[in-house]
PDB file of C-alpha atoms in Angstrom:
ATOM      1  CA  ALA T 103     152.068 138.763  62.735  1.00  0.00           C
ATOM      2  CA  VAL T 104     149.157 137.383  64.782  1.00  0.00           C
ATOM      3  CA  GLN T 105     149.675 140.010  67.450  1.00  0.00           C
ATOM      4  CA  HIS T 106     149.780 142.843  64.926  1.00  0.00           C
ATOM      5  CA  ALA T 107     146.721 141.724  62.949  1.00  0.00           C
ATOM      6  CA  ALA T 108     143.387 143.290  63.838  1.00  0.00           C
ATOM      7  CA  THR T 109     141.427 141.234  66.365  1.00  0.00           C
ATOM      8  CA  GLY T 110     138.950 138.955  64.618  1.00  0.00           C
ATOM      9  CA  SER T 111     140.288 139.846  61.158  1.00  0.00           C
ATOM     10  CA  GLU T 112     140.807 137.465  58.251  1.00  0.00           C
ATOM     11  CA  ALA T 113     144.572 138.031  58.579  1.00  0.00           C
ATOM     12  CA  GLN T 114     144.535 137.004  62.240  1.00  0.00           C
ATOM     13  CA  ARG T 115     142.567 133.852  61.399  1.00  0.00           C
ATOM     14  CA  PHE T 116     144.984 133.055  58.554  1.00  0.00           C
ATOM     15  CA  TYR T 117     148.070 133.500  60.750  1.00  0.00           C
ATOM     16  CA  GLY T 118     146.454 131.412  63.485  1.00  0.00           C
ATOM     17  CA  GLU T 119     145.918 128.574  61.007  1.00  0.00           C
ATOM     18  CA  LEU T 120     149.552 128.864  59.903  1.00  0.00           C
ATOM     19  CA  ILE T 121     150.721 128.544  63.506  1.00  0.00           C
ATOM     20  CA  GLU T 122     148.594 125.411  63.940  1.00  0.00           C
ATOM     21  CA  GLU T 123     150.031 123.892  60.761  1.00  0.00           C
ATOM     22  CA  VAL T 124     153.619 124.675  61.774  1.00  0.00           C
ATOM     23  CA  GLN T 125     152.942 123.089  65.171  1.00  0.00           C
ATOM     24  CA  ARG T 126     151.547 119.981  63.469  1.00  0.00           C
ATOM     25  CA  LEU T 127     154.609 119.716  61.212  1.00  0.00           C
ATOM     26  CA  LYS T 128     156.904 120.226  64.192  1.00  0.00           C
ATOM     27  CA  THR T 129     155.182 117.334  65.992  1.00  0.00           C
ATOM     28  CA  ILE T 130     155.602 115.062  62.961  1.00  0.00           C
ATOM     29  CA  VAL T 131     159.297 115.939  62.655  1.00  0.00           C
ATOM     30  CA  GLN T 132     159.849 115.224  66.363  1.00  0.00           C
ATOM     31  CA  LYS T 133     158.177 111.808  65.960  1.00  0.00           C
ATOM     32  CA  LEU T 134     160.282 111.017  62.910  1.00  0.00           C
ATOM     33  CA  LEU T 135     163.464 111.968  64.787  1.00  0.00           C
ATOM     34  CA  ILE T 136     162.579 109.585  67.613  1.00  0.00           C
ATOM     35  CA  LEU T 137     161.861 106.819  65.077  1.00  0.00           C
ATOM     36  CA  ALA T 138     165.167 107.505  63.262  1.00  0.00           C
ATOM     37  CA  ARG T 139     167.065 107.267  66.558  1.00  0.00           C
ATOM     38  CA  ALA T 140     165.284 103.992  67.328  1.00  0.00           C
ATOM     39  CA  ASP T 141     166.220 102.627  63.877  1.00  0.00           C
ATOM     40  CA  ALA T 142     169.853 103.533  64.501  1.00  0.00           C
ATOM     41  CA  GLY T 143     169.795 101.943  67.959  1.00  0.00           C
ATOM     42  CA  GLU T 144     170.412 105.360  69.484  1.00  0.00           C
ATOM     43  CA  LEU T 145     167.182 105.997  71.344  1.00  0.00           C
ATOM     44  CA  ALA T 146     168.740 107.010  74.645  1.00  0.00           C
ATOM     45  CA  LEU T 147     166.531 106.648  77.709  1.00  0.00           C
ATOM     46  CA  ASN T 148     166.750 109.083  80.608  1.00  0.00           C
ATOM     47  CA  LEU T 149     165.522 106.650  83.235  1.00  0.00           C
ATOM     48  CA  GLU T 150     163.723 107.778  86.382  1.00  0.00           C
ATOM     49  CA  SER T 151     161.225 106.317  88.804  1.00  0.00           C
ATOM     50  CA  LEU T 152     157.893 107.203  87.232  1.00  0.00           C
ATOM     51  CA  ASP T 153     154.431 106.954  88.748  1.00  0.00           C
ATOM     52  CA  MET T 154     152.607 105.254  85.890  1.00  0.00           C
ATOM     53  CA  SER T 155     149.301 105.657  87.725  1.00  0.00           C
ATOM     54  CA  ALA T 156     149.714 109.439  87.664  1.00  0.00           C
ATOM     55  CA  VAL T 157     150.638 109.383  83.959  1.00  0.00           C
ATOM     56  CA  VAL T 158     147.457 107.478  83.108  1.00  0.00           C
ATOM     57  CA  GLU T 159     145.257 109.639  85.358  1.00  0.00           C
ATOM     58  CA  SER T 160     146.638 112.741  83.623  1.00  0.00           C
ATOM     59  CA  ALA T 161     145.831 111.226  80.217  1.00  0.00           C
ATOM     60  CA  ILE T 162     142.286 110.505  81.406  1.00  0.00           C
ATOM     61  CA  GLU T 163     141.878 114.142  82.485  1.00  0.00           C
ATOM     62  CA  ASP T 164     143.033 115.244  79.026  1.00  0.00           C
ATOM     63  CA  VAL T 165     140.380 113.067  77.358  1.00  0.00           C
ATOM     64  CA  GLY T 166     137.703 114.571  79.599  1.00  0.00           C
ATOM     65  CA  ALA T 167     138.750 118.035  78.444  1.00  0.00           C
ATOM     66  CA  ILE T 168     139.144 117.402  74.704  1.00  0.00           C
ATOM     67  CA  ALA T 169     136.349 114.853  74.187  1.00  0.00           C
ATOM     68  CA  PRO T 170     133.625 115.475  76.775  1.00  0.00           C
ATOM     69  CA  ASN T 171     131.130 113.529  74.638  1.00  0.00           C
ATOM     70  CA  LEU T 172     132.966 110.246  75.312  1.00  0.00           C
ATOM     71  CA  ARG T 173     132.272 108.050  78.326  1.00  0.00           C
ATOM     72  CA  LEU T 174     135.259 107.083  80.437  1.00  0.00           C
ATOM     73  CA  GLU T 175     135.804 104.023  82.608  1.00  0.00           C
ATOM     74  CA  LYS T 176     138.916 103.344  84.591  1.00  0.00           C
ATOM     75  CA  ARG T 177     140.425 100.722  86.819  1.00  0.00           C
ATOM     76  CA  ILE T 178     143.780 102.158  87.797  1.00  0.00           C
ATOM     77  CA  ALA T 179     145.979 100.562  90.439  1.00  0.00           C
ATOM     78  CA  SER T 180     147.495 103.274  92.604  1.00  0.00           C
ATOM     79  CA  HIS T 181     151.188 104.102  92.884  1.00  0.00           C
ATOM     80  CA  VAL T 182     152.391 101.792  90.117  1.00  0.00           C
ATOM     81  CA  ILE T 183     156.041 102.755  89.787  1.00  0.00           C
ATOM     82  CA  VAL T 184     158.165 101.917  86.740  1.00  0.00           C
ATOM     83  CA  GLU T 185     161.712 102.738  85.746  1.00  0.00           C
ATOM     84  CA  ALA T 186     161.262 104.690  82.513  1.00  0.00           C
ATOM     85  CA  ASP T 187     162.021 107.752  80.466  1.00  0.00           C
ATOM     86  CA  PRO T 188     159.160 110.062  81.562  1.00  0.00           C
ATOM     87  CA  ASP T 189     158.925 112.102  78.355  1.00  0.00           C
ATOM     88  CA  LEU T 190     159.015 109.117  76.019  1.00  0.00           C
ATOM     89  CA  LEU T 191     156.624 106.972  78.031  1.00  0.00           C
ATOM     90  CA  ARG T 192     154.137 109.839  78.343  1.00  0.00           C
ATOM     91  CA  GLN T 193     154.357 110.193  74.540  1.00  0.00           C
ATOM     92  CA  ALA T 194     153.559 106.481  74.077  1.00  0.00           C
ATOM     93  CA  VAL T 195     150.561 106.664  76.420  1.00  0.00           C
ATOM     94  CA  GLN T 196     149.353 109.871  74.775  1.00  0.00           C
ATOM     95  CA  ASN T 197     149.517 108.227  71.345  1.00  0.00           C
ATOM     96  CA  LEU T 198     147.338 105.338  72.531  1.00  0.00           C
ATOM     97  CA  VAL T 199     144.850 107.737  74.097  1.00  0.00           C
ATOM     98  CA  SER T 200     144.790 109.955  70.999  1.00  0.00           C
ATOM     99  CA  ASN T 201     143.913 106.937  68.838  1.00  0.00           C
ATOM    100  CA  ALA T 202     141.166 105.901  71.259  1.00  0.00           C
ATOM    101  CA  VAL T 203     139.619 109.371  70.888  1.00  0.00           C
ATOM    102  CA  LYS T 204     140.068 109.756  67.115  1.00  0.00           C
ATOM    103  CA  TYR T 205     138.791 106.322  66.141  1.00  0.00           C
ATOM    104  CA  ASN T 206     135.860 106.196  68.544  1.00  0.00           C
ATOM    105  CA  VAL T 207     132.165 106.513  67.797  1.00  0.00           C
ATOM    106  CA  GLU T 208     129.862 109.367  68.777  1.00  0.00           C
ATOM    107  CA  GLY T 209     129.122 109.056  72.513  1.00  0.00           C
ATOM    108  CA  GLY T 210     131.453 106.057  72.682  1.00  0.00           C
ATOM    109  CA  LEU T 211     133.514 104.627  75.519  1.00  0.00           C
ATOM    110  CA  ILE T 212     137.192 104.601  76.446  1.00  0.00           C
ATOM    111  CA  ARG T 213     138.280 102.177  79.150  1.00  0.00           C
ATOM    112  CA  PHE T 214     141.606 102.439  80.986  1.00  0.00           C
ATOM    113  CA  GLU T 215     143.040  99.546  82.996  1.00  0.00           C
ATOM    114  CA  LEU T 216     146.392  99.647  84.783  1.00  0.00           C
ATOM    115  CA  GLU T 217     147.707  96.830  86.916  1.00  0.00           C
ATOM    116  CA  ALA T 218     150.985  95.564  88.301  1.00  0.00           C
ATOM    117  CA  ARG T 219     151.743  91.856  88.066  1.00  0.00           C
ATOM    118  CA  ASN T 220     154.898  90.661  89.772  1.00  0.00           C
ATOM    119  CA  ARG T 221     157.689  92.400  87.820  1.00  0.00           C
ATOM    120  CA  GLU T 222     155.433  93.627  85.044  1.00  0.00           C
ATOM    121  CA  VAL T 223     153.080  96.569  84.508  1.00  0.00           C
ATOM    122  CA  LEU T 224     150.125  96.284  82.114  1.00  0.00           C
ATOM    123  CA  LEU T 225     148.181  99.212  80.667  1.00  0.00           C
ATOM    124  CA  THR T 226     145.199  98.477  78.442  1.00  0.00           C
ATOM    125  CA  VAL T 227     143.429 101.281  76.591  1.00  0.00           C
ATOM    126  CA  SER T 228     140.170 100.161  74.925  1.00  0.00           C
ATOM    127  CA  ASN T 229     137.655 102.077  72.865  1.00  0.00           C
ATOM    128  CA  THR T 230     134.431 101.480  70.999  1.00  0.00           C
ATOM    129  CA  GLY T 231     134.885 101.635  67.254  1.00  0.00           C
ATOM    130  CA  THR T 232     135.003  99.753  64.002  1.00  0.00           C
ATOM    131  CA  PRO T 233     136.848  96.438  64.456  1.00  0.00           C
ATOM    132  CA  ILE T 234     140.282  96.281  62.822  1.00  0.00           C
ATOM    133  CA  PRO T 235     140.303  93.739  59.971  1.00  0.00           C
ATOM    134  CA  GLU T 236     142.587  90.746  60.514  1.00  0.00           C
ATOM    135  CA  ALA T 237     144.719  91.685  57.490  1.00  0.00           C
ATOM    136  CA  ASP T 238     145.488  95.086  59.054  1.00  0.00           C
ATOM    137  CA  ARG T 239     146.243  94.006  62.625  1.00  0.00           C
ATOM    138  CA  GLU T 240     150.019  93.929  62.287  1.00  0.00           C
ATOM    139  CA  ARG T 241     150.255  96.664  59.669  1.00  0.00           C
ATOM    140  CA  ILE T 242     148.700  99.230  62.011  1.00  0.00           C
ATOM    141  CA  PHE T 243     152.116  99.422  63.697  1.00  0.00           C
ATOM    142  CA  HIS T 244     153.812 100.322  60.389  1.00  0.00           C
ATOM    143  CA  ARG T 245     154.757 103.933  59.828  1.00  0.00           C
ATOM    144  CA  PHE T 246     152.216 106.073  57.976  1.00  0.00           C
ATOM    145  CA  TYR T 247     149.765 103.161  57.739  1.00  0.00           C
ATOM    146  CA  ARG T 248     146.108 103.938  58.391  1.00  0.00           C
ATOM    147  CA  VAL T 249     143.459 101.221  58.364  1.00  0.00           C
ATOM    148  CA  ASP T 250     140.512 103.083  56.901  1.00  0.00           C
ATOM    149  CA  GLN T 251     141.901 104.992  53.932  1.00  0.00           C
ATOM    150  CA  SER T 252     138.485 106.543  53.260  1.00  0.00           C
ATOM    151  CA  ARG T 253     138.586 108.233  56.671  1.00  0.00           C
ATOM    152  CA  SER T 254     142.215 109.377  56.411  1.00  0.00           C
ATOM    153  CA  SER T 255     141.171 112.810  55.183  1.00  0.00           C
ATOM    154  CA  VAL T 256     138.535 113.095  57.930  1.00  0.00           C
ATOM    155  CA  VAL T 257     140.455 111.781  60.944  1.00  0.00           C
ATOM    156  CA  PRO T 258     143.540 113.921  61.594  1.00  0.00           C
ATOM    157  CA  GLY T 259     146.910 112.271  62.044  1.00  0.00           C
ATOM    158  CA  SER T 260     150.055 111.157  60.272  1.00  0.00           C
ATOM    159  CA  GLY T 261     149.922 107.412  60.834  1.00  0.00           C
ATOM    160  CA  LEU T 262     152.983 107.553  63.113  1.00  0.00           C
ATOM    161  CA  GLY T 263     151.368 107.246  66.545  1.00  0.00           C
ATOM    162  CA  LEU T 264     151.231 103.468  67.007  1.00  0.00           C
ATOM    163  CA  SER T 265     154.610 102.957  65.322  1.00  0.00           C
ATOM    164  CA  LEU T 266     156.193 105.493  67.635  1.00  0.00           C
ATOM    165  CA  ALA T 267     154.470 104.080  70.718  1.00  0.00           C
ATOM    166  CA  ARG T 268     155.705 100.576  69.917  1.00  0.00           C
ATOM    167  CA  GLU T 269     159.302 101.763  69.382  1.00  0.00           C
ATOM    168  CA  ILE T 270     159.246 103.596  72.717  1.00  0.00           C
ATOM    169  CA  VAL T 271     157.809 100.578  74.529  1.00  0.00           C
ATOM    170  CA  GLN T 272     160.349  98.229  72.926  1.00  0.00           C
ATOM    171  CA  ALA T 273     163.168 100.580  73.963  1.00  0.00           C
ATOM    172  CA  HIS T 274     161.909  99.989  77.528  1.00  0.00           C
ATOM    173  CA  ARG T 275     162.076  96.195  76.898  1.00  0.00           C
ATOM    174  CA  GLY T 276     158.312  96.001  76.768  1.00  0.00           C
ATOM    175  CA  THR T 277     155.643  95.085  74.238  1.00  0.00           C
ATOM    176  CA  LEU T 278     152.659  96.826  72.661  1.00  0.00           C
ATOM    177  CA  ARG T 279     149.996  94.661  71.077  1.00  0.00           C
ATOM    178  CA  LEU T 280     146.522  94.854  69.652  1.00  0.00           C
ATOM    179  CA  ASP T 281     144.205  92.567  71.615  1.00  0.00           C
ATOM    180  CA  VAL T 282     141.655  90.663  69.581  1.00  0.00           C
ATOM    181  CA  GLY T 283     138.438  89.002  70.651  1.00  0.00           C
ATOM    182  CA  THR T 284     137.194  91.897  72.781  1.00  0.00           C
ATOM    183  CA  GLY T 285     133.809  92.250  71.079  1.00  0.00           C
ATOM    184  CA  GLU T 286     132.998  95.797  69.998  1.00  0.00           C
ATOM    185  CA  MET T 287     136.023  97.212  71.813  1.00  0.00           C
ATOM    186  CA  ILE T 288     139.390  97.877  70.186  1.00  0.00           C
ATOM    187  CA  ALA T 289     142.065  97.279  72.834  1.00  0.00           C
ATOM    188  CA  PHE T 290     145.790  97.919  72.965  1.00  0.00           C
ATOM    189  CA  THR T 291     147.891  96.522  75.811  1.00  0.00           C
ATOM    190  CA  LEU T 292     151.218  98.004  76.780  1.00  0.00           C
ATOM    191  CA  SER T 293     153.413  95.743  78.911  1.00  0.00           C
ATOM    192  CA  LEU T 294     156.523  97.019  80.686  1.00  0.00           C
ATOM    193  CA  PRO T 295     159.024  95.581  83.148  1.00  0.00           C
ATOM    194  CA  ARG T 296     158.879  97.510  86.404  1.00  0.00           C
ATOM    195  CA  SER T 297     162.647  97.864  86.397  1.00  0.00           C
ATOM    196  CA  LEU T 298     165.267  97.877  83.649  1.00  0.00           C
ATOM    197  CA  SER T 299     168.154  97.213  86.067  1.00  0.00           C
TER     198      SER T 299
END
């Protein structure tokens, strides 16, 4: 329908919006399927050696393209290799990065830190933004929960990102936590074992 509509017409714009909405719904359904598999204990991991440094660098490039108004800082250890499911772990990292973009301030900062400690890999994604109230700090990992209900209609999203990221990280025997006491920065730290063997 988009291809057959006249270029620049109202019909073409309408069909384009429909495609975007279908894509958004498809993404939500895919996230819910992953969460349902995790609930059933059936989240199968296709484990490979994965260069976590490259995954994070790619996410940083994406931020530069979609949010050029944000400042970026990074401290990324090179060639940090983990045993992980590449698709799922990329999804978890992307969810953290997406939140850091959506809940930032105009001209704000996103900081990426990746380091390897003994048998563990730590990724911290921090962003400027409104501090998360203490009462909401654990609930932000609940499905469909969004801290600032007044901004829910302004900031796009389904409230599944952090829940999904945590499930993926836990399936890799890791943890995902909100760090507190970081001043004006909101920070999430993802911790993974380097090997699941």
